[in-house]
Amino acid sequence: MTSTLVRMNDHRTSARTGTVHVAQRRLAVGMTLGILAGVVWTVAMICTLVSWMF
């Protein structure tokens, strides 16, 4: 048996610096589209309510 020192990782995930995974990118795109759709819906509802007042 040889006595070699092996440095262990301090966390379980592998180190990937500066990369965005496909799943994270899809989640970000989905969240952005969802927020955009919500803003459009909100503006449309406000315009509808304002048009009913006049």
N, CA, C and O atoms as a DFTB+ gen file, in Angstrom:
216 C
 N C O
     1  1       0.844      -1.182       0.000
     2  2       0.000       0.000       0.000
     3  2       0.889       1.245       0.000
     4  3       1.792       1.388       0.825
     5  1       0.609       2.127      -0.937
     6  2       1.398       3.357      -1.005
     7  2       0.685       4.464      -0.252
     8  3      -0.544       4.482      -0.182
     9  1       1.417       5.345       0.286
    10  2       0.821       6.449       1.053
    11  2       0.837       7.713       0.198
    12  3       1.775       8.508       0.256
    13  1      -0.205       7.879      -0.586
    14  2      -0.332       9.091      -1.400
    15  2      -1.453       9.942      -0.840
    16  3      -2.498       9.431      -0.437
    17  1      -1.231      11.207      -0.818
    18  2      -2.205      12.152      -0.301
    19  2      -3.129      12.577      -1.436
    20  3      -2.685      13.125      -2.445
    21  1      -4.399      12.320      -1.257
    22  2      -5.381      12.696      -2.269
    23  2      -6.284      13.754      -1.669
    24  3      -6.910      13.542      -0.631
    25  1      -6.344      14.894      -2.334
    26  2      -7.186      15.983      -1.834
    27  2      -8.642      15.713      -2.224
    28  3      -8.943      15.460      -3.391
    29  1      -9.529      15.770      -1.246
    30  2     -10.941      15.518      -1.486
    31  2     -11.673      16.835      -1.751
    32  3     -11.271      17.896      -1.273
    33  1     -12.741      16.738      -2.515
    34  2     -13.570      17.913      -2.758
    35  2     -14.294      18.293      -1.480
    36  3     -14.624      17.437      -0.659
    37  1     -14.539      19.589      -1.321
    38  2     -15.272      20.034      -0.137
    39  2     -16.771      20.108      -0.400
    40  3     -17.534      20.477       0.493
    41  1     -17.203      19.766      -1.603
    42  2     -18.623      19.681      -1.922
    43  2     -18.825      18.567      -2.946
    44  3     -17.873      18.116      -3.583
    45  1     -20.056      18.136      -3.095
    46  2     -20.334      16.962      -3.918
    47  2     -20.439      17.259      -5.407
    48  3     -20.225      16.361      -6.222
    49  1     -20.761      18.479      -5.781
    50  2     -20.921      18.781      -7.197
    51  2     -19.575      19.097      -7.827
    52  3     -18.664      19.600      -7.168
    53  1     -19.468      18.795      -9.103
    54  2     -18.224      19.105      -9.799
    55  2     -18.164      20.599     -10.087
    56  3     -19.197      21.244     -10.263
    57  1     -16.995      21.127     -10.134
    58  2     -16.815      22.554     -10.336
    59  2     -16.951      22.887     -11.810
    60  3     -16.171      22.420     -12.640
    61  1     -17.950      23.699     -12.126
    62  2     -18.134      24.177     -13.492
    63  2     -18.234      25.687     -13.409
    64  3     -19.261      26.223     -12.993
    65  1     -17.209      26.352     -13.790
    66  2     -17.185      27.798     -13.644
    67  2     -17.671      28.467     -14.921
    68  3     -17.203      28.153     -16.016
    69  1     -18.600      29.378     -14.773
    70  2     -19.023      30.207     -15.880
    71  2     -19.915      29.537     -16.910
    72  3     -20.134      30.110     -17.977
    73  1     -20.429      28.371     -16.643
    74  2     -21.292      27.719     -17.613
    75  2     -22.726      27.718     -17.108
    76  3     -22.974      27.608     -15.907
    77  1     -23.650      27.838     -18.022
    78  2     -25.065      27.749     -17.693
    79  2     -25.580      26.472     -18.328
    80  3     -25.477      26.292     -19.542
    81  1     -26.122      25.605     -17.531
    82  2     -26.598      24.326     -18.032
    83  2     -27.879      24.516     -18.837
    84  3     -28.571      25.523     -18.692
    85  1     -28.180      23.555     -19.671
    86  2     -29.355      23.648     -20.539
    87  2     -30.632      23.776     -19.724
    88  3     -31.512      24.562     -20.072
    89  1     -30.740      23.016     -18.651
    90  2     -31.942      23.083     -17.819
    91  2     -32.086      24.454     -17.173
    92  3     -33.195      24.981     -17.087
    93  1     -31.003      25.029     -16.726
    94  2     -31.056      26.357     -16.118
    95  2     -31.431      27.406     -17.156
    96  3     -32.183      28.336     -16.865
    97  1     -30.906      27.253     -18.366
    98  2     -31.220      28.199     -19.427
    99  2     -32.698      28.105     -19.796
   100  3     -33.356      29.127     -19.990
   101  1     -33.224      26.875     -19.893
   102  2     -34.642      26.698     -20.206
   103  2     -35.521      27.258     -19.104
   104  3     -36.561      27.856     -19.383
   105  1     -35.117      27.073     -17.863
   106  2     -35.880      27.618     -16.744
   107  2     -35.888      29.142     -16.793
   108  3     -36.925      29.765     -16.569
   109  1     -34.744      29.739     -17.083
   110  2     -34.662      31.198     -17.161
   111  2     -35.523      31.732     -18.300
   112  3     -36.190      32.754     -18.142
   113  1     -35.514      31.054     -19.443
   114  2     -36.337      31.485     -20.571
   115  2     -37.818      31.331     -20.224
   116  3     -38.618      32.215     -20.529
   117  1     -38.186      30.225     -19.593
   118  2     -39.567      30.017     -19.194
   119  2     -40.051      31.044     -18.199
   120  3     -41.167      31.550     -18.311
   121  1     -39.217      31.354     -17.227
   122  2     -39.594      32.360     -16.237
   123  2     -39.727      33.739     -16.885
   124  3     -40.642      34.493     -16.554
   125  1     -38.833      34.066     -17.793
   126  2     -38.899      35.356     -18.484
   127  2     -40.170      35.457     -19.315
   128  3     -40.851      36.483     -19.292
   129  1     -40.493      34.391     -20.052
   130  2     -41.715      34.400     -20.852
   131  2     -42.958      34.471     -19.963
   132  3     -43.929      35.143     -20.309
   133  1     -42.931      33.792     -18.839
   134  2     -44.056      33.844     -17.905
   135  2     -44.261      35.233     -17.329
   136  3     -45.393      35.707     -17.228
   137  1     -43.187      35.878     -16.956
   138  2     -43.281      37.239     -16.416
   139  2     -43.771      38.190     -17.494
   140  3     -44.609      39.052     -17.230
   141  1     -43.254      38.039     -18.707
   142  2     -43.683      38.892     -19.810
   143  2     -45.168      38.697     -20.103
   144  3     -45.889      39.672     -20.319
   145  1     -45.627      37.460     -20.113
   146  2     -47.048      37.190     -20.340
   147  2     -47.898      37.785     -19.217
   148  3     -48.980      38.310     -19.479
   149  1     -47.433      37.712     -17.992
   150  2     -48.153      38.297     -16.865
   151  2     -48.250      39.807     -16.965
   152  3     -49.291      40.386     -16.654
   153  1     -47.179      40.448     -17.395
   154  2     -47.196      41.905     -17.549
   155  2     -48.151      42.310     -18.670
   156  3     -48.914      43.266     -18.527
   157  1     -48.105      41.579     -19.784
   158  2     -49.015      41.881     -20.893
   159  2     -50.459      41.689     -20.459
   160  3     -51.309      42.520     -20.778
   161  1     -50.754      40.618     -19.743
   162  2     -52.113      40.363     -19.270
   163  2     -52.575      41.471     -18.324
   164  3     -53.713      41.933     -18.414
   165  1     -51.693      41.898     -17.416
   166  2     -52.032      42.956     -16.461
   167  2     -52.341      44.261     -17.178
   168  3     -53.321      44.929     -16.851
   169  1     -51.522      44.629     -18.146
   170  2     -51.754      45.865     -18.900
   171  2     -53.059      45.764     -19.678
   172  3     -53.824      46.727     -19.737
   173  1     -53.319      44.599     -20.277
   174  2     -54.570      44.423     -21.023
   175  2     -55.780      44.536     -20.107
   176  3     -56.790      45.124     -20.493
   177  1     -55.696      43.986     -18.907
   178  2     -56.822      44.078     -17.970
   179  2     -57.028      45.515     -17.503
   180  3     -58.168      45.956     -17.351
   181  1     -55.957      46.241     -17.277
   182  2     -56.084      47.649     -16.873
   183  2     -56.714      48.454     -18.000
   184  3     -57.575      49.298     -17.751
   185  1     -56.294      48.201     -19.244
   186  2     -56.889      48.901     -20.380
   187  2     -58.370      48.559     -20.514
   188  3     -59.178      49.433     -20.826
   189  1     -58.732      47.313     -20.285
   190  2     -60.122      46.892     -20.347
   191  2     -60.953      47.604     -19.285
   192  3     -62.031      48.120     -19.580
   193  1     -60.459      47.633     -18.061
   194  2     -61.180      48.284     -16.978
   195  2     -61.324      49.782     -17.217
   196  3     -62.366      50.367     -16.922
   197  1     -60.279      50.396     -17.750
   198  2     -60.336      51.822     -18.031
   199  2     -61.344      52.095     -19.149
   200  3     -62.066      53.091     -19.106
   201  1     -61.394      51.215     -20.146
   202  2     -62.346      51.425     -21.259
   203  2     -63.792      51.259     -20.778
   204  3     -64.691      51.876     -21.349
   205  1     -64.036      50.460     -19.763
   206  2     -65.381      50.296     -19.231
   207  2     -65.837      51.541     -18.472
   208  3     -67.036      51.793     -18.351
   209  1     -64.901      52.302     -17.972
   210  2     -65.246      53.493     -17.191
   211  2     -65.742      54.622     -18.084
   212  3     -66.477      55.494     -17.618
   213  1     -65.358      54.625     -19.345
   214  2     -65.722      55.736     -20.226
   215  2     -66.713      55.333     -21.243
   216  3     -67.124      56.153     -22.063
